[in-house]
Amino acid sequence: MTGEQIIFGLIALVTLAFAAGMVTVNSVFHAALLMIGAFGGVAALFVTLNAGFLGVVQVLIYVGAIAVLVLFAVMLTPRVMAQQDTRPRYTPQWPLAAIIAVLLTGVLVIIGITVNWPVQAQFAPATADYAVELGKAFMGPYILPFEVASVVLLVALVGAIVIAREE
């Protein structure tokens, strides 16, 4: 194993730890903080794969916008901060979920080890031209889907505000 592979594996393990903590913690606020760590880990994985542009976009959009939005929503909603989770920590579904998770992990590990994955000796270096081409694609042949997505997000935002105001 090379040093890059070891660093990638360590970052992947830390990212998985953040993600596992995010879905197992009781506090919504702590889950949002762990989500920021998981998003940051994914950005670091992009950087280790020589996809710096995607890493920066990950940090700007997910860590910088969505995670902070979730934190503000949690902190500004008194009902969420005041509620305590009174459900039992152990439910009857845990054994079945654990068995399925272990089996799925085993299948994925076996596939990862036995399949002869093609390896590219050297990746093409990422340049600023990729970002320019992406921008041209969004403003060229994909302008309609891009604008439809923005209108759908705007409608969802207005709908969320209307629903929140009625309560």
Backbone as JSON Lines, residues from 0, in Angstrom:
{"i":0,"aa":"M","n":[0.84,-1.19,0.0],"ca":[0.0,0.0,0.0],"c":[0.88,1.24,0.0]}
{"i":1,"aa":"T","n":[0.45,2.2,-0.78],"ca":[1.2,3.45,-0.82],"c":[0.7,4.39,0.28]}
{"i":2,"aa":"G","n":[1.42,5.45,0.49],"ca":[1.02,6.43,1.49],"c":[-0.3,7.08,1.16]}
{"i":3,"aa":"E","n":[-0.55,7.32,-0.14],"ca":[-1.82,7.91,-0.55],"c":[-2.99,7.0,-0.21]}
{"i":4,"aa":"Q","n":[-2.81,5.7,-0.41],"ca":[-3.88,4.76,-0.09],"c":[-4.14,4.71,1.41]}
{"i":5,"aa":"I","n":[-3.09,4.79,2.21],"ca":[-3.26,4.78,3.66],"c":[-4.0,6.03,4.11]}
{"i":6,"aa":"I","n":[-3.61,7.18,3.57],"ca":[-4.3,8.43,3.92],"c":[-5.76,8.36,3.49]}
{"i":7,"aa":"F","n":[-6.02,7.85,2.28],"ca":[-7.4,7.71,1.81],"c":[-8.2,6.82,2.75]}
{"i":8,"aa":"G","n":[-7.62,5.69,3.15],"ca":[-8.32,4.78,4.06],"c":[-8.61,5.41,5.41]}
{"i":9,"aa":"L","n":[-7.65,6.15,5.94],"ca":[-7.87,6.82,7.23],"c":[-8.97,7.87,7.13]}
{"i":10,"aa":"I","n":[-8.95,8.66,6.06],"ca":[-10.0,9.66,5.88],"c":[-11.36,8.98,5.7]}
{"i":11,"aa":"A","n":[-11.39,7.87,4.97],"ca":[-12.64,7.15,4.78],"c":[-13.17,6.61,6.1]}
{"i":12,"aa":"L","n":[-12.29,6.08,6.96],"ca":[-12.72,5.59,8.26],"c":[-13.27,6.71,9.14]}
{"i":13,"aa":"V","n":[-12.59,7.85,9.14],"ca":[-13.07,8.99,9.93],"c":[-14.43,9.46,9.4]}
{"i":14,"aa":"T","n":[-14.58,9.5,8.08],"ca":[-15.85,9.9,7.48],"c":[-16.96,8.92,7.86]}
{"i":15,"aa":"L","n":[-16.66,7.63,7.82],"ca":[-17.65,6.63,8.23],"c":[-18.0,6.76,9.7]}
{"i":16,"aa":"A","n":[-17.03,7.09,10.54],"ca":[-17.31,7.28,11.96],"c":[-18.24,8.47,12.18]}
{"i":17,"aa":"F","n":[-17.99,9.57,11.46],"ca":[-18.89,10.72,11.56],"c":[-20.3,10.34,11.09]}
{"i":18,"aa":"A","n":[-20.39,9.6,9.98],"ca":[-21.7,9.22,9.44],"c":[-22.43,8.28,10.39]}
{"i":19,"aa":"A","n":[-21.72,7.32,10.97],"ca":[-22.35,6.41,11.93],"c":[-22.81,7.16,13.17]}
{"i":20,"aa":"G","n":[-22.0,8.09,13.64],"ca":[-22.41,8.9,14.78],"c":[-23.62,9.74,14.46]}
{"i":21,"aa":"M","n":[-23.69,10.23,13.23],"ca":[-24.8,11.09,12.82],"c":[-26.13,10.36,12.91]}
{"i":22,"aa":"V","n":[-26.17,9.09,12.53],"ca":[-27.44,8.37,12.53],"c":[-27.74,7.68,13.85]}
{"i":23,"aa":"T","n":[-26.78,7.66,14.78],"ca":[-27.03,6.98,16.05],"c":[-27.19,7.91,17.23]}
{"i":24,"aa":"V","n":[-26.81,9.17,17.11],"ca":[-26.88,10.09,18.24],"c":[-28.33,10.53,18.45]}
{"i":25,"aa":"N","n":[-28.69,10.82,19.7],"ca":[-30.06,11.21,20.02],"c":[-30.36,12.66,19.71]}
{"i":26,"aa":"S","n":[-29.41,13.54,19.89],"ca":[-29.63,14.97,19.73],"c":[-29.56,15.37,18.26]}
{"i":27,"aa":"V","n":[-30.58,16.1,17.8],"ca":[-30.59,16.56,16.42],"c":[-29.45,17.55,16.19]}
{"i":28,"aa":"F","n":[-29.16,18.37,17.18],"ca":[-28.08,19.34,17.07],"c":[-26.73,18.64,16.9]}
{"i":29,"aa":"H","n":[-26.49,17.61,17.71],"ca":[-25.24,16.87,17.59],"c":[-25.17,16.11,16.26]}
{"i":30,"aa":"A","n":[-26.32,15.62,15.79],"ca":[-26.35,14.96,14.49],"c":[-25.97,15.93,13.38]}
{"i":31,"aa":"A","n":[-26.43,17.19,13.49],"ca":[-26.06,18.19,12.48],"c":[-24.57,18.49,12.53]}
{"i":32,"aa":"L","n":[-23.99,18.55,13.73],"ca":[-22.55,18.78,13.83],"c":[-21.76,17.61,13.23]}
{"i":33,"aa":"L","n":[-22.22,16.39,13.5],"ca":[-21.56,15.22,12.92],"c":[-21.73,15.18,11.41]}
{"i":34,"aa":"M","n":[-22.86,15.7,10.91],"ca":[-23.07,15.78,9.47],"c":[-22.03,16.69,8.82]}
{"i":35,"aa":"I","n":[-21.69,17.79,9.5],"ca":[-20.65,18.68,8.98],"c":[-19.33,17.92,8.86]}
{"i":36,"aa":"G","n":[-19.0,17.11,9.87],"ca":[-17.78,16.31,9.82],"c":[-17.8,15.3,8.68]}
{"i":37,"aa":"A","n":[-18.96,14.66,8.47],"ca":[-19.06,13.68,7.38],"c":[-18.91,14.36,6.02]}
{"i":38,"aa":"F","n":[-19.55,15.52,5.85],"ca":[-19.4,16.25,4.59],"c":[-17.96,16.7,4.38]}
{"i":39,"aa":"G","n":[-17.31,17.13,5.45],"ca":[-15.9,17.52,5.34],"c":[-15.02,16.34,4.97]}
{"i":40,"aa":"G","n":[-15.34,15.16,5.5],"ca":[-14.59,13.96,5.14],"c":[-14.77,13.59,3.67]}
{"i":41,"aa":"V","n":[-15.98,13.74,3.16],"ca":[-16.21,13.47,1.74],"c":[-15.42,14.46,0.88]}
{"i":42,"aa":"A","n":[-15.38,15.72,1.31],"ca":[-14.58,16.71,0.58],"c":[-13.1,16.33,0.59]}
{"i":43,"aa":"A","n":[-12.62,15.84,1.72],"ca":[-11.22,15.41,1.8],"c":[-10.97,14.21,0.9]}
{"i":44,"aa":"L","n":[-11.94,13.31,0.79],"ca":[-11.79,12.17,-0.12],"c":[-11.7,12.64,-1.57]}
{"i":45,"aa":"F","n":[-12.52,13.63,-1.92],"ca":[-12.43,14.19,-3.27],"c":[-11.03,14.75,-3.54]}
{"i":46,"aa":"V","n":[-10.49,15.45,-2.55],"ca":[-9.16,16.05,-2.73],"c":[-8.11,14.96,-2.9]}
{"i":47,"aa":"T","n":[-8.21,13.87,-2.12],"ca":[-7.23,12.79,-2.27],"c":[-7.34,12.08,-3.61]}
{"i":48,"aa":"L","n":[-8.5,12.19,-4.26],"ca":[-8.69,11.58,-5.58],"c":[-8.38,12.56,-6.71]}
{"i":49,"aa":"N","n":[-7.67,13.65,-6.39],"ca":[-7.3,14.67,-7.37],"c":[-8.51,15.34,-8.01]}
{"i":50,"aa":"A","n":[-9.58,15.46,-7.26],"ca":[-10.77,16.17,-7.72],"c":[-10.98,17.38,-6.8]}
{"i":51,"aa":"G","n":[-10.02,18.28,-6.84],"ca":[-10.05,19.44,-5.95],"c":[-11.26,20.32,-6.16]}
{"i":52,"aa":"F","n":[-11.71,20.46,-7.41],"ca":[-12.89,21.29,-7.67],"c":[-14.11,20.72,-6.96]}
{"i":53,"aa":"L","n":[-14.3,19.4,-7.06],"ca":[-15.43,18.78,-6.37],"c":[-15.3,18.91,-4.86]}
{"i":54,"aa":"G","n":[-14.08,18.83,-4.34],"ca":[-13.86,19.02,-2.91],"c":[-14.25,20.41,-2.46]}
{"i":55,"aa":"V","n":[-13.87,21.41,-3.23],"ca":[-14.22,22.79,-2.89],"c":[-15.73,22.99,-2.98]}
{"i":56,"aa":"V","n":[-16.34,22.44,-4.02],"ca":[-17.8,22.55,-4.16],"c":[-18.49,21.86,-2.99]}
{"i":57,"aa":"Q","n":[-17.99,20.71,-2.59],"ca":[-18.55,19.99,-1.44],"c":[-18.5,20.86,-0.19]}
{"i":58,"aa":"V","n":[-17.38,21.5,0.05],"ca":[-17.25,22.35,1.24],"c":[-18.18,23.55,1.14]}
{"i":59,"aa":"L","n":[-18.19,24.21,-0.01],"ca":[-19.0,25.41,-0.15],"c":[-20.49,25.12,-0.05]}
{"i":60,"aa":"I","n":[-20.95,24.09,-0.76],"ca":[-22.39,23.84,-0.81],"c":[-22.87,23.06,0.4]}
{"i":61,"aa":"Y","n":[-22.25,21.94,0.7],"ca":[-22.77,21.1,1.76],"c":[-22.36,21.58,3.14]}
{"i":62,"aa":"V","n":[-21.08,21.79,3.36],"ca":[-20.64,22.24,4.69],"c":[-21.03,23.69,4.91]}
{"i":63,"aa":"G","n":[-20.79,24.51,3.91],"ca":[-21.01,25.94,4.09],"c":[-22.45,26.36,4.05]}
{"i":64,"aa":"A","n":[-23.29,25.67,3.31],"ca":[-24.66,26.12,3.16],"c":[-25.67,25.19,3.82]}
{"i":65,"aa":"I","n":[-25.69,23.95,3.4],"ca":[-26.74,23.06,3.87],"c":[-26.57,22.73,5.35]}
{"i":66,"aa":"A","n":[-25.37,22.39,5.77],"ca":[-25.17,22.04,7.18],"c":[-25.41,23.24,8.09]}
{"i":67,"aa":"V","n":[-24.97,24.41,7.68],"ca":[-25.23,25.6,8.5],"c":[-26.72,25.91,8.52]}
{"i":68,"aa":"L","n":[-27.4,25.7,7.4],"ca":[-28.85,25.89,7.36],"c":[-29.55,24.93,8.33]}
{"i":69,"aa":"V","n":[-29.12,23.68,8.34],"ca":[-29.7,22.71,9.28],"c":[-29.43,23.13,10.72]}
{"i":70,"aa":"L","n":[-28.22,23.58,11.0],"ca":[-27.91,24.03,12.37],"c":[-28.79,25.2,12.78]}
{"i":71,"aa":"F","n":[-28.95,26.18,11.9],"ca":[-29.81,27.31,12.23],"c":[-31.26,26.86,12.4]}
{"i":72,"aa":"A","n":[-31.73,25.97,11.55],"ca":[-33.1,25.48,11.67],"c":[-33.31,24.77,12.99]}
{"i":73,"aa":"V","n":[-32.34,23.97,13.4],"ca":[-32.45,23.25,14.67],"c":[-32.41,24.22,15.84]}
{"i":74,"aa":"M","n":[-31.49,25.18,15.78],"ca":[-31.34,26.1,16.91],"c":[-32.5,27.08,17.02]}
{"i":75,"aa":"L","n":[-33.12,27.43,15.91],"ca":[-34.2,28.41,15.93],"c":[-35.58,27.78,16.07]}
{"i":76,"aa":"T","n":[-35.65,26.47,16.14],"ca":[-36.92,25.79,16.34],"c":[-36.99,25.34,17.79]}
{"i":77,"aa":"P","n":[-37.78,26.04,18.61],"ca":[-37.79,25.72,20.04],"c":[-38.29,24.31,20.35]}
{"i":78,"aa":"R","n":[-39.22,23.82,19.56],"ca":[-39.76,22.49,19.84],"c":[-38.71,21.41,19.66]}
{"i":79,"aa":"V","n":[-37.86,21.54,18.67],"ca":[-36.84,20.53,18.42],"c":[-35.8,20.55,19.53]}
{"i":80,"aa":"M","n":[-35.39,21.75,19.96],"ca":[-34.38,21.84,21.0],"c":[-34.93,21.41,22.36]}
{"i":81,"aa":"A","n":[-36.24,21.61,22.58],"ca":[-36.81,21.3,23.89],"c":[-37.18,19.82,24.02]}
{"i":82,"aa":"Q","n":[-37.47,19.16,22.91],"ca":[-37.9,17.77,22.98],"c":[-36.74,16.86,23.34]}
{"i":83,"aa":"Q","n":[-37.03,15.92,24.19],"ca":[-36.06,14.88,24.52],"c":[-36.57,13.57,23.94]}
{"i":84,"aa":"D","n":[-35.68,12.8,23.42],"ca":[-36.06,11.52,22.84],"c":[-36.3,10.53,23.97]}
{"i":85,"aa":"T","n":[-37.55,10.1,24.12],"ca":[-37.89,9.17,25.2],"c":[-38.03,7.74,24.69]}
{"i":86,"aa":"R","n":[-37.75,7.52,23.43],"ca":[-37.85,6.17,22.9],"c":[-36.76,5.29,23.49]}
{"i":87,"aa":"P","n":[-37.01,4.01,23.63],"ca":[-35.96,3.13,24.15],"c":[-34.81,3.02,23.15]}
{"i":88,"aa":"R","n":[-33.61,2.88,23.68],"ca":[-32.43,2.78,22.82],"c":[-32.42,1.44,22.07]}
{"i":89,"aa":"Y","n":[-33.04,0.43,22.64],"ca":[-33.04,-0.88,22.0],"c":[-34.45,-1.16,21.49]}
{"i":90,"aa":"T","n":[-34.56,-1.5,20.23],"ca":[-35.85,-1.87,19.65],"c":[-35.71,-3.26,19.04]}
{"i":91,"aa":"P","n":[-36.82,-3.93,18.8],"ca":[-36.75,-5.29,18.25],"c":[-36.11,-5.36,16.86]}
{"i":92,"aa":"Q","n":[-36.04,-4.25,16.15],"ca":[-35.46,-4.27,14.81],"c":[-33.93,-4.3,14.81]}
{"i":93,"aa":"W","n":[-33.3,-4.0,15.93],"ca":[-31.83,-3.91,15.97],"c":[-31.14,-5.21,15.55]}
{"i":94,"aa":"P","n":[-31.53,-6.38,16.05],"ca":[-30.81,-7.6,15.63],"c":[-30.9,-7.86,14.13]}
{"i":95,"aa":"L","n":[-32.09,-7.69,13.56],"ca":[-32.24,-7.9,12.12],"c":[-31.43,-6.88,11.33]}
{"i":96,"aa":"A","n":[-31.46,-5.63,11.77],"ca":[-30.69,-4.58,11.09],"c":[-29.19,-4.87,11.18]}
{"i":97,"aa":"A","n":[-28.73,-5.34,12.32],"ca":[-27.3,-5.65,12.48],"c":[-26.9,-6.82,11.59]}
{"i":98,"aa":"I","n":[-27.74,-7.84,11.51],"ca":[-27.44,-9.0,10.65],"c":[-27.37,-8.57,9.19]}
{"i":99,"aa":"I","n":[-28.34,-7.78,8.75],"ca":[-28.35,-7.31,7.36],"c":[-27.12,-6.44,7.08]}
{"i":100,"aa":"A","n":[-26.76,-5.58,8.01],"ca":[-25.6,-4.71,7.82],"c":[-24.31,-5.52,7.72]}
{"i":101,"aa":"V","n":[-24.16,-6.53,8.57],"ca":[-22.96,-7.37,8.53],"c":[-22.91,-8.17,7.23]}
{"i":102,"aa":"L","n":[-24.04,-8.73,6.81],"ca":[-24.07,-9.48,5.56],"c":[-23.76,-8.59,4.36]}
{"i":103,"aa":"L","n":[-24.35,-7.41,4.32],"ca":[-24.1,-6.49,3.21],"c":[-22.64,-6.05,3.18]}
{"i":104,"aa":"T","n":[-22.09,-5.77,4.35],"ca":[-20.67,-5.4,4.42],"c":[-19.79,-6.55,3.94]}
{"i":105,"aa":"G","n":[-20.12,-7.77,4.35],"ca":[-19.35,-8.93,3.9],"c":[-19.41,-9.12,2.4]}
{"i":106,"aa":"V","n":[-20.6,-8.96,1.82],"ca":[-20.74,-9.09,0.37],"c":[-19.91,-8.03,-0.35]}
{"i":107,"aa":"L","n":[-19.98,-6.79,0.14],"ca":[-19.22,-5.71,-0.5],"c":[-17.71,-5.93,-0.36]}
{"i":108,"aa":"V","n":[-17.26,-6.42,0.78],"ca":[-15.83,-6.69,0.96],"c":[-15.39,-7.82,0.03]}
{"i":109,"aa":"I","n":[-16.18,-8.87,-0.07],"ca":[-15.83,-9.98,-0.96],"c":[-15.78,-9.51,-2.41]}
{"i":110,"aa":"I","n":[-16.75,-8.71,-2.81],"ca":[-16.74,-8.18,-4.18],"c":[-15.51,-7.3,-4.39]}
{"i":111,"aa":"G","n":[-15.22,-6.45,-3.42],"ca":[-14.07,-5.56,-3.56],"c":[-12.75,-6.3,-3.65]}
{"i":112,"aa":"I","n":[-12.65,-7.44,-2.98],"ca":[-11.4,-8.2,-2.98],"c":[-11.29,-9.09,-4.22]}
{"i":113,"aa":"T","n":[-12.38,-9.73,-4.62],"ca":[-12.29,-10.73,-5.68],"c":[-12.35,-10.16,-7.09]}
{"i":114,"aa":"V","n":[-13.01,-9.03,-7.29],"ca":[-13.13,-8.48,-8.64],"c":[-11.81,-7.84,-9.05]}
{"i":115,"aa":"N","n":[-11.41,-8.09,-10.28],"ca":[-10.18,-7.52,-10.81],"c":[-10.51,-6.13,-11.36]}
{"i":116,"aa":"W","n":[-10.37,-5.11,-10.52],"ca":[-10.73,-3.75,-10.9],"c":[-9.65,-3.17,-11.81]}
{"i":117,"aa":"P","n":[-10.07,-2.5,-12.89],"ca":[-9.06,-1.87,-13.75],"c":[-8.43,-0.68,-13.03]}
{"i":118,"aa":"V","n":[-7.12,-0.58,-13.15],"ca":[-6.39,0.49,-12.48],"c":[-5.76,1.38,-13.54]}
{"i":119,"aa":"Q","n":[-6.03,2.66,-13.44],"ca":[-5.42,3.61,-14.35],"c":[-4.12,4.08,-13.73]}
{"i":120,"aa":"A","n":[-3.05,4.01,-14.48],"ca":[-1.73,4.34,-13.93],"c":[-1.65,5.8,-13.51]}
{"i":121,"aa":"Q","n":[-2.16,6.69,-14.32],"ca":[-2.04,8.11,-14.01],"c":[-3.32,8.82,-14.43]}
{"i":122,"aa":"F","n":[-3.86,9.62,-13.54],"ca":[-5.04,10.41,-13.86],"c":[-4.61,11.68,-14.59]}
{"i":123,"aa":"A","n":[-5.49,12.17,-15.42],"ca":[-5.22,13.45,-16.08],"c":[-5.31,14.55,-15.04]}
{"i":124,"aa":"P","n":[-4.38,15.47,-15.04],"ca":[-4.42,16.53,-14.04],"c":[-5.64,17.43,-14.24]}
{"i":125,"aa":"A","n":[-6.26,17.78,-13.13],"ca":[-7.43,18.65,-13.19],"c":[-6.97,20.08,-13.44]}
{"i":126,"aa":"T","n":[-7.62,20.71,-14.38],"ca":[-7.29,22.1,-14.68],"c":[-8.53,22.95,-14.54]}
{"i":127,"aa":"A","n":[-8.36,24.23,-14.67],"ca":[-9.48,25.16,-14.57],"c":[-10.43,24.99,-15.75]}
{"i":128,"aa":"D","n":[-9.98,24.35,-16.83],"ca":[-10.83,24.16,-17.99],"c":[-12.05,23.3,-17.67]}
{"i":129,"aa":"Y","n":[-11.91,22.36,-16.73],"ca":[-13.04,21.52,-16.36],"c":[-14.16,22.36,-15.76]}
{"i":130,"aa":"A","n":[-13.83,23.29,-14.9],"ca":[-14.84,24.15,-14.3],"c":[-15.48,25.03,-15.35]}
{"i":131,"aa":"V","n":[-14.69,25.52,-16.29],"ca":[-15.23,26.35,-17.37],"c":[-16.18,25.53,-18.23]}
{"i":132,"aa":"E","n":[-15.79,24.31,-18.55],"ca":[-16.65,23.44,-19.36],"c":[-17.95,23.11,-18.62]}
{"i":133,"aa":"L","n":[-17.87,22.9,-17.32],"ca":[-19.07,22.65,-16.53],"c":[-20.0,23.86,-16.57]}
{"i":134,"aa":"G","n":[-19.44,25.04,-16.42],"ca":[-20.25,26.26,-16.5],"c":[-20.87,26.44,-17.87]}
{"i":135,"aa":"K","n":[-20.12,26.15,-18.92],"ca":[-20.67,26.26,-20.28],"c":[-21.79,25.25,-20.5]}
{"i":136,"aa":"A","n":[-21.64,24.05,-19.92],"ca":[-22.69,23.04,-20.06],"c":[-23.96,23.47,-19.35]}
{"i":137,"aa":"F","n":[-23.81,24.05,-18.14],"ca":[-24.99,24.52,-17.41],"c":[-25.69,25.66,-18.14]}
{"i":138,"aa":"M","n":[-24.93,26.52,-18.78],"ca":[-25.52,27.67,-19.46],"c":[-25.76,27.4,-20.94]}
{"i":139,"aa":"G","n":[-25.46,26.21,-21.4],"ca":[-25.65,25.86,-22.8],"c":[-26.77,24.84,-22.96]}
{"i":140,"aa":"P","n":[-26.41,23.6,-23.28],"ca":[-27.45,22.61,-23.56],"c":[-28.26,22.18,-22.33]}
{"i":141,"aa":"Y","n":[-27.74,22.4,-21.13],"ca":[-28.47,21.98,-19.92],"c":[-29.1,23.15,-19.18]}
{"i":142,"aa":"I","n":[-29.36,24.25,-19.87],"ca":[-29.93,25.42,-19.22],"c":[-31.35,25.13,-18.73]}
{"i":143,"aa":"L","n":[-32.15,24.4,-19.5],"ca":[-33.53,24.13,-19.1],"c":[-33.59,23.27,-17.83]}
{"i":144,"aa":"P","n":[-32.89,22.12,-17.75],"ca":[-32.94,21.37,-16.49],"c":[-32.38,22.16,-15.31]}
{"i":145,"aa":"F","n":[-31.37,22.97,-15.55],"ca":[-30.79,23.8,-14.49],"c":[-31.81,24.79,-13.96]}
{"i":146,"aa":"E","n":[-32.53,25.45,-14.85],"ca":[-33.54,26.42,-14.43],"c":[-34.75,25.73,-13.8]}
{"i":147,"aa":"V","n":[-35.14,24.58,-14.31],"ca":[-36.25,23.84,-13.71],"c":[-35.9,23.43,-12.28]}
{"i":148,"aa":"A","n":[-34.68,22.98,-12.07],"ca":[-34.25,22.61,-10.71],"c":[-34.28,23.83,-9.8]}
{"i":149,"aa":"S","n":[-33.87,24.98,-10.3],"ca":[-33.89,26.18,-9.45],"c":[-35.31,26.6,-9.13]}
{"i":150,"aa":"V","n":[-36.24,26.47,-10.07],"ca":[-37.64,26.82,-9.81],"c":[-38.25,25.83,-8.81]}
{"i":151,"aa":"V","n":[-37.94,24.56,-8.95],"ca":[-38.45,23.55,-8.0],"c":[-37.94,23.85,-6.59]}
{"i":152,"aa":"L","n":[-36.67,24.2,-6.47],"ca":[-36.14,24.55,-5.15],"c":[-36.8,25.81,-4.59]}
{"i":153,"aa":"L","n":[-37.07,26.79,-5.44],"ca":[-37.75,28.0,-4.99],"c":[-39.16,27.69,-4.53]}
{"i":154,"aa":"V","n":[-39.89,26.86,-5.27],"ca":[-41.25,26.47,-4.87],"c":[-41.21,25.71,-3.54]}
{"i":155,"aa":"A","n":[-40.24,24.83,-3.36],"ca":[-40.12,24.1,-2.1],"c":[-39.84,25.05,-0.94]}
{"i":156,"aa":"L","n":[-39.0,26.05,-1.17],"ca":[-38.7,27.03,-0.13],"c":[-39.94,27.83,0.24]}
{"i":157,"aa":"V","n":[-40.68,28.31,-0.76],"ca":[-41.91,29.07,-0.48],"c":[-42.93,28.18,0.22]}
{"i":158,"aa":"G","n":[-43.06,26.93,-0.21],"ca":[-43.98,26.01,0.45],"c":[-43.61,25.75,1.89]}
{"i":159,"aa":"A","n":[-42.33,25.62,2.17],"ca":[-41.89,25.41,3.55],"c":[-42.2,26.63,4.41]}
{"i":160,"aa":"I","n":[-42.03,27.81,3.85],"ca":[-42.35,29.03,4.61],"c":[-43.84,29.11,4.88]}
{"i":161,"aa":"V","n":[-44.68,28.79,3.89],"ca":[-46.13,28.83,4.08],"c":[-46.56,27.83,5.14]}
{"i":162,"aa":"I","n":[-46.02,26.63,5.09],"ca":[-46.38,25.61,6.08],"c":[-45.92,26.03,7.47]}
{"i":163,"aa":"A","n":[-44.74,26.59,7.57],"ca":[-44.22,27.01,8.88],"c":[-45.03,28.17,9.45]}
{"i":164,"aa":"R","n":[-45.5,29.07,8.62],"ca":[-46.26,30.22,9.1],"c":[-47.64,29.82,9.58]}
{"i":165,"aa":"E","n":[-48.24,28.77,9.0],"ca":[-49.57,28.33,9.41],"c":[-49.57,27.74,10.8]}
{"i":166,"aa":"E","n":[-48.47,27.17,11.23],"ca":[-48.4,26.59,12.56],"c":[-48.19,27.69,13.53]}
